[in-house]
Amino acid sequence: MAAGAGTFLSRLGQLGVLVGIGGSALQASLYTVDGGERAVIFDRLVGVKDQTVGEGTHFLIPVLQKPYIFEVRTRPRSITSVTGTKDLQMVNLTLRVLSKPDVDRLPRIFTTLGVDYDERVLPSIGNEVLKAVVAQFNADQLLTERPYVSKLVRESLVMRAKDFNILLDDVAITHLSFGQEFSRAIEAKQVAQQEAERSKFVVMKAEQEKRAAVIRAEGESEAARLISEATASAGSGLIELRRIEAAREIAGTLAQTPNVAYLPSGGNMLLGINPGAPEMMKRTTR
């Protein structure tokens, strides 16, 4: 009875071991590819297989085959470069790249570059393209023609990445700055431009004032000429009229002055004017 029980337990243990081995073998022969991923199978007998494996759970031969998972979603990356412009100014650039692998070429990418293909390729080709493009422009052109510079960088980098079976969804320059010497040069240039504009304004103002003085002088000359002609044509009558107007103004001024009275000299009561006398009026202070 005891011997039969021992035999049963022994067989049960062996069955458990077999089940465990079978479970381990089954687990080792299954692998899962999540969403946004693809797998490349390396076979110890034939090497890297040409077909990629899509999402889901799949079988493989344990020990002989091994899956390598690639993420095929678009991923961002920043590339920083310090390079020189055409006029030998140093510029700091930061490039933002959205990249993903060419799914159909994943076996080739794995064979030539490995799983970390983007770490191996993008920084180097990014710096290469930035240096090549920036060297075509002066420092001030990088600021005034920034959209065109970004376009050149994008086109060049997309073509360069295709050589490594990498697809770029977007390339953009997110940061651009110059050294302190160039910044001081720009500030000095702006100050000089402001001074030039101020000097230009002063010259224009002086020119306008000169024109105004010429026009004023011409007007006064014309007025004097007209007065001279009027005097010559009117004779002494115009002079007498001017004398009467001057006397009227003097009389009005004296009338508004306190403690001052004026009396006509002679028999003419109008404005105290005596045409025959050189003195037109007498002023008496109270």
CSV table of C-alpha atoms in Angstrom, one decimal:
chain,number,residue,atom,x,y,z
A,1,MET,CA,0.0,0.0,0.0
A,2,ALA,CA,2.8,2.4,1.0
A,3,ALA,CA,4.8,1.3,-2.1
A,4,GLY,CA,1.8,2.1,-4.4
A,5,ALA,CA,1.4,5.5,-2.8
A,6,GLY,CA,5.1,6.3,-3.2
A,7,THR,CA,4.9,5.2,-6.9
A,8,PHE,CA,1.9,7.5,-7.5
A,9,LEU,CA,3.6,10.5,-5.8
A,10,SER,CA,6.7,9.8,-7.9
A,11,ARG,CA,4.8,9.8,-11.1
A,12,LEU,CA,2.8,12.8,-10.0
A,13,GLY,CA,6.1,14.7,-9.4
A,14,GLN,CA,7.4,13.6,-12.8
A,15,LEU,CA,4.2,14.8,-14.4
A,16,GLY,CA,4.6,18.1,-12.6
A,17,VAL,CA,8.1,18.5,-13.8
A,18,LEU,CA,7.0,17.7,-17.4
A,19,VAL,CA,4.2,20.2,-17.1
A,20,GLY,CA,6.7,22.8,-15.8
A,21,ILE,CA,9.1,22.1,-18.6
A,22,GLY,CA,6.3,22.2,-21.1
A,23,GLY,CA,5.0,25.5,-19.8
A,24,SER,CA,8.5,27.0,-19.9
A,25,ALA,CA,9.0,25.7,-23.4
A,26,LEU,CA,5.6,27.1,-24.4
A,27,GLN,CA,6.4,30.5,-22.8
A,28,ALA,CA,9.8,30.6,-24.5
A,29,SER,CA,8.2,29.8,-27.8
A,30,LEU,CA,5.8,32.8,-27.6
A,31,TYR,CA,6.5,36.5,-27.9
A,32,THR,CA,4.2,39.5,-28.2
A,33,VAL,CA,4.5,42.6,-30.4
A,34,ASP,CA,2.6,45.6,-28.9
A,35,GLY,CA,0.9,48.3,-30.8
A,36,GLY,CA,3.2,50.7,-32.7
A,37,GLU,CA,5.9,48.0,-32.8
A,38,ARG,CA,7.4,45.6,-35.3
A,39,ALA,CA,9.6,42.6,-34.8
A,40,VAL,CA,12.6,41.3,-36.7
A,41,ILE,CA,13.5,37.6,-36.2
A,42,PHE,CA,17.1,36.4,-36.0
A,43,ASP,CA,17.5,32.7,-36.8
A,44,ARG,CA,20.7,31.0,-35.8
A,45,LEU,CA,20.6,28.8,-38.9
A,46,VAL,CA,19.5,31.3,-41.7
A,47,GLY,CA,20.3,34.7,-40.1
A,48,VAL,CA,18.0,37.7,-40.1
A,49,LYS,CA,14.7,36.9,-41.8
A,50,ASP,CA,13.5,39.3,-44.5
A,51,GLN,CA,10.0,39.5,-43.2
A,52,THR,CA,8.9,41.7,-40.3
A,53,VAL,CA,6.4,40.5,-37.8
A,54,GLY,CA,3.4,42.7,-37.0
A,55,GLU,CA,1.4,43.2,-33.8
A,56,GLY,CA,0.1,40.3,-31.7
A,57,THR,CA,1.4,37.1,-30.1
A,58,HIS,CA,3.6,34.8,-32.3
A,59,PHE,CA,5.5,31.6,-32.1
A,60,LEU,CA,9.2,31.0,-32.6
A,61,ILE,CA,11.6,28.2,-32.1
A,62,PRO,CA,13.3,28.6,-28.7
A,63,VAL,CA,17.1,28.8,-28.7
A,64,LEU,CA,17.3,28.9,-32.5
A,65,GLN,CA,15.2,32.1,-33.0
A,66,LYS,CA,15.2,35.4,-31.1
A,67,PRO,CA,12.9,38.4,-31.7
A,68,TYR,CA,14.1,42.0,-31.8
A,69,ILE,CA,11.4,44.6,-31.2
A,70,PHE,CA,11.4,48.0,-33.0
A,71,GLU,CA,9.2,50.9,-32.3
A,72,VAL,CA,7.8,52.3,-35.5
A,73,ARG,CA,5.9,55.3,-34.1
A,74,THR,CA,7.2,58.7,-34.8
A,75,ARG,CA,9.6,59.9,-32.2
A,76,PRO,CA,11.0,63.4,-31.5
A,77,ARG,CA,14.7,64.2,-31.2
A,78,SER,CA,16.6,67.4,-30.6
A,79,ILE,CA,19.9,67.9,-32.4
A,80,THR,CA,22.2,70.7,-31.2
A,81,SER,CA,25.1,72.0,-33.3
A,82,VAL,CA,27.6,74.9,-33.1
A,83,THR,CA,28.7,75.9,-36.6
A,84,GLY,CA,30.1,78.8,-38.5
A,85,THR,CA,28.4,81.1,-41.0
A,86,LYS,CA,29.7,82.3,-44.4
A,87,ASP,CA,31.1,85.5,-42.7
A,88,LEU,CA,32.8,83.4,-40.0
A,89,GLN,CA,30.3,84.0,-37.2
A,90,MET,CA,29.6,81.2,-34.7
A,91,VAL,CA,25.9,80.3,-34.3
A,92,ASN,CA,24.2,77.9,-32.0
A,93,LEU,CA,21.4,75.9,-33.6
A,94,THR,CA,18.9,73.4,-32.2
A,95,LEU,CA,17.0,71.2,-34.7
A,96,ARG,CA,13.9,69.2,-33.8
A,97,VAL,CA,13.4,66.1,-35.8
A,98,LEU,CA,10.4,63.7,-35.9
A,99,SER,CA,11.6,60.3,-37.2
A,100,LYS,CA,10.6,56.7,-37.7
A,101,PRO,CA,12.1,53.7,-39.4
A,102,ASP,CA,11.0,52.4,-42.8
A,103,VAL,CA,9.0,49.4,-41.7
A,104,ASP,CA,9.7,47.4,-44.9
A,105,ARG,CA,13.4,47.9,-44.4
A,106,LEU,CA,13.6,47.0,-40.7
A,107,PRO,CA,15.6,43.8,-41.4
A,108,ARG,CA,18.2,45.9,-43.3
A,109,ILE,CA,18.2,48.5,-40.5
A,110,PHE,CA,18.8,45.8,-37.9
A,111,THR,CA,21.6,44.2,-40.0
A,112,THR,CA,23.5,47.5,-40.7
A,113,LEU,CA,22.7,49.7,-37.7
A,114,GLY,CA,21.0,47.7,-34.9
A,115,VAL,CA,18.0,48.5,-32.7
A,116,ASP,CA,19.5,51.9,-31.6
A,117,TYR,CA,19.7,53.0,-35.3
A,118,ASP,CA,18.5,56.6,-34.5
A,119,GLU,CA,21.2,57.1,-31.9
A,120,ARG,CA,23.8,56.1,-34.4
A,121,VAL,CA,22.6,58.1,-37.4
A,122,LEU,CA,20.5,61.2,-36.6
A,123,PRO,CA,23.0,63.2,-34.5
A,124,SER,CA,25.8,62.7,-37.1
A,125,ILE,CA,23.8,63.5,-40.2
A,126,GLY,CA,21.9,66.3,-38.4
A,127,ASN,CA,25.2,68.1,-37.6
A,128,GLU,CA,26.5,67.4,-41.1
A,129,VAL,CA,23.5,69.0,-42.8
A,130,LEU,CA,23.4,72.0,-40.5
A,131,LYS,CA,27.0,72.8,-41.0
A,132,ALA,CA,26.7,72.4,-44.8
A,133,VAL,CA,23.6,74.7,-45.0
A,134,VAL,CA,24.6,77.3,-42.5
A,135,ALA,CA,28.0,77.8,-44.3
A,136,GLN,CA,26.1,79.1,-47.3
A,137,PHE,CA,24.6,82.2,-45.5
A,138,ASN,CA,25.9,85.2,-43.6
A,139,ALA,CA,24.8,85.7,-40.0
A,140,ASP,CA,22.2,88.4,-40.8
A,141,GLN,CA,20.8,86.2,-43.5
A,142,LEU,CA,20.0,83.4,-41.0
A,143,LEU,CA,17.7,85.9,-39.3
A,144,THR,CA,16.1,87.5,-42.3
A,145,GLU,CA,15.8,84.3,-44.4
A,146,ARG,CA,15.1,81.8,-41.6
A,147,PRO,CA,12.1,80.0,-43.3
A,148,TYR,CA,14.3,79.5,-46.4
A,149,VAL,CA,17.1,78.1,-44.3
A,150,SER,CA,14.8,75.7,-42.5
A,151,LYS,CA,13.5,74.5,-45.9
A,152,LEU,CA,17.0,73.8,-47.1
A,153,VAL,CA,17.8,71.9,-43.9
A,154,ARG,CA,14.6,69.9,-44.1
A,155,GLU,CA,15.1,68.9,-47.7
A,156,SER,CA,18.8,68.0,-47.2
A,157,LEU,CA,18.2,66.0,-44.0
A,158,VAL,CA,15.2,64.1,-45.4
A,159,MET,CA,17.3,63.0,-48.4
A,160,ARG,CA,20.3,62.1,-46.2
A,161,ALA,CA,18.1,60.0,-43.8
A,162,LYS,CA,16.7,58.0,-46.6
A,163,ASP,CA,20.1,56.6,-47.3
A,164,PHE,CA,19.8,54.9,-43.9
A,165,ASN,CA,16.1,53.8,-44.4
A,166,ILE,CA,14.9,56.4,-41.9
A,167,LEU,CA,11.8,58.5,-42.6
A,168,LEU,CA,11.5,62.1,-41.3
A,169,ASP,CA,8.0,63.5,-40.7
A,170,ASP,CA,9.1,67.0,-39.8
A,171,VAL,CA,12.4,69.0,-39.4
A,172,ALA,CA,12.4,72.5,-37.8
A,173,ILE,CA,14.9,74.9,-36.4
A,174,THR,CA,13.7,75.6,-32.9
A,175,HIS,CA,16.6,77.7,-31.5
A,176,LEU,CA,19.1,80.0,-33.2
A,177,SER,CA,21.5,82.3,-31.3
A,178,PHE,CA,24.8,84.0,-31.9
A,179,GLY,CA,27.9,84.6,-29.8
A,180,GLN,CA,28.4,87.7,-27.7
A,181,GLU,CA,30.7,89.4,-30.2
A,182,PHE,CA,28.1,89.2,-32.9
A,183,SER,CA,25.3,90.4,-30.5
A,184,ARG,CA,27.4,93.4,-29.6
A,185,ALA,CA,28.1,94.1,-33.3
A,186,ILE,CA,24.4,94.0,-34.0
A,187,GLU,CA,23.6,96.4,-31.1
A,188,ALA,CA,26.4,98.8,-32.3
A,189,LYS,CA,25.0,98.6,-35.9
A,190,GLN,CA,21.5,99.4,-34.7
A,191,VAL,CA,22.8,102.4,-32.7
A,192,ALA,CA,24.7,103.6,-35.7
A,193,GLN,CA,21.6,103.3,-37.9
A,194,GLN,CA,19.6,105.3,-35.3
A,195,GLU,CA,22.3,108.0,-35.3
A,196,ALA,CA,22.2,108.1,-39.1
A,197,GLU,CA,18.5,108.5,-39.1
A,198,ARG,CA,18.7,111.3,-36.5
A,199,SER,CA,21.4,113.1,-38.6
A,200,LYS,CA,19.3,112.7,-41.7
A,201,PHE,CA,16.3,114.3,-39.9
A,202,VAL,CA,18.5,117.2,-38.8
A,203,VAL,CA,19.7,117.8,-42.3
A,204,MET,CA,16.1,117.6,-43.7
A,205,LYS,CA,15.0,120.1,-41.0
A,206,ALA,CA,17.8,122.5,-41.8
A,207,GLU,CA,16.9,122.2,-45.5
A,208,GLN,CA,13.3,123.0,-44.8
A,209,GLU,CA,14.2,126.0,-42.6
A,210,LYS,CA,16.5,127.2,-45.4
A,211,ARG,CA,13.7,127.0,-47.9
A,212,ALA,CA,11.3,128.7,-45.6
A,213,ALA,CA,13.8,131.6,-45.1
A,214,VAL,CA,14.2,131.9,-48.9
A,215,ILE,CA,10.5,132.0,-49.3
A,216,ARG,CA,10.1,134.5,-46.5
A,217,ALA,CA,12.8,136.8,-48.0
A,218,GLU,CA,11.1,136.6,-51.4
A,219,GLY,CA,7.8,137.5,-49.8
A,220,GLU,CA,9.3,140.5,-48.0
A,221,SER,CA,11.0,141.6,-51.1
A,222,GLU,CA,7.8,141.4,-53.1
A,223,ALA,CA,5.9,143.3,-50.4
A,224,ALA,CA,8.6,146.0,-50.3
A,225,ARG,CA,8.4,146.3,-54.1
A,226,LEU,CA,4.6,146.6,-54.0
A,227,ILE,CA,4.7,149.2,-51.3
A,228,SER,CA,7.3,151.1,-53.3
A,229,GLU,CA,5.2,151.0,-56.4
A,230,ALA,CA,2.1,152.0,-54.5
A,231,THR,CA,4.0,154.9,-52.9
A,232,ALA,CA,5.3,156.1,-56.2
A,233,SER,CA,1.9,155.9,-57.8
A,234,ALA,CA,-0.1,157.4,-54.9
A,235,GLY,CA,2.3,160.2,-54.1
A,236,SER,CA,2.1,161.9,-50.6
A,237,GLY,CA,-1.5,160.6,-50.0
A,238,LEU,CA,-0.3,157.2,-49.0
A,239,ILE,CA,2.3,158.7,-46.6
A,240,GLU,CA,-0.4,160.9,-45.0
A,241,LEU,CA,-2.7,157.9,-44.6
A,242,ARG,CA,0.1,155.9,-42.9
A,243,ARG,CA,0.7,159.0,-40.6
A,244,ILE,CA,-2.9,159.1,-39.6
A,245,GLU,CA,-3.0,155.3,-38.9
A,246,ALA,CA,0.1,155.7,-36.7
A,247,ALA,CA,-1.4,158.6,-34.8
A,248,ARG,CA,-4.6,156.6,-34.2
A,249,GLU,CA,-2.6,153.7,-32.8
A,250,ILE,CA,-0.7,156.1,-30.5
A,251,ALA,CA,-3.9,157.7,-29.3
A,252,GLY,CA,-5.5,154.4,-28.6
A,253,THR,CA,-2.5,153.3,-26.6
A,254,LEU,CA,-2.5,156.6,-24.5
A,255,ALA,CA,-6.2,156.3,-23.9
A,256,GLN,CA,-5.7,153.0,-22.2
A,257,THR,CA,-2.9,154.2,-20.0
A,258,PRO,CA,-4.0,155.4,-16.5
A,259,ASN,CA,-3.2,158.9,-15.2
A,260,VAL,CA,-2.5,160.2,-18.7
A,261,ALA,CA,-4.5,162.8,-20.6
A,262,TYR,CA,-3.9,164.2,-24.0
A,263,LEU,CA,-5.1,167.5,-25.6
A,264,PRO,CA,-5.2,168.5,-29.2
A,265,SER,CA,-2.7,171.2,-30.3
A,266,GLY,CA,-4.4,173.7,-32.4
A,267,GLY,CA,-8.0,173.7,-33.6
A,268,ASN,CA,-8.2,170.2,-35.0
A,269,MET,CA,-10.1,168.1,-32.5
A,270,LEU,CA,-10.0,164.8,-34.5
A,271,LEU,CA,-7.4,162.5,-33.0
A,272,GLY,CA,-5.4,165.5,-31.9
A,273,ILE,CA,-3.9,165.9,-35.4
A,274,ASN,CA,-2.6,169.2,-36.7
A,275,PRO,CA,-1.4,168.6,-40.2
A,276,GLY,CA,0.6,171.8,-40.3
A,277,ALA,CA,2.4,171.2,-37.0
A,278,PRO,CA,5.3,168.8,-36.6
A,279,GLU,CA,4.1,167.8,-33.2
A,280,MET,CA,0.8,165.9,-33.4
A,281,MET,CA,-0.3,165.9,-29.8
A,282,LYS,CA,0.8,166.9,-26.3
A,283,ARG,CA,0.7,164.5,-23.4
A,284,THR,CA,0.1,165.9,-20.0
A,285,THR,CA,0.5,163.8,-16.9
A,286,ARG,CA,-1.8,164.4,-14.0
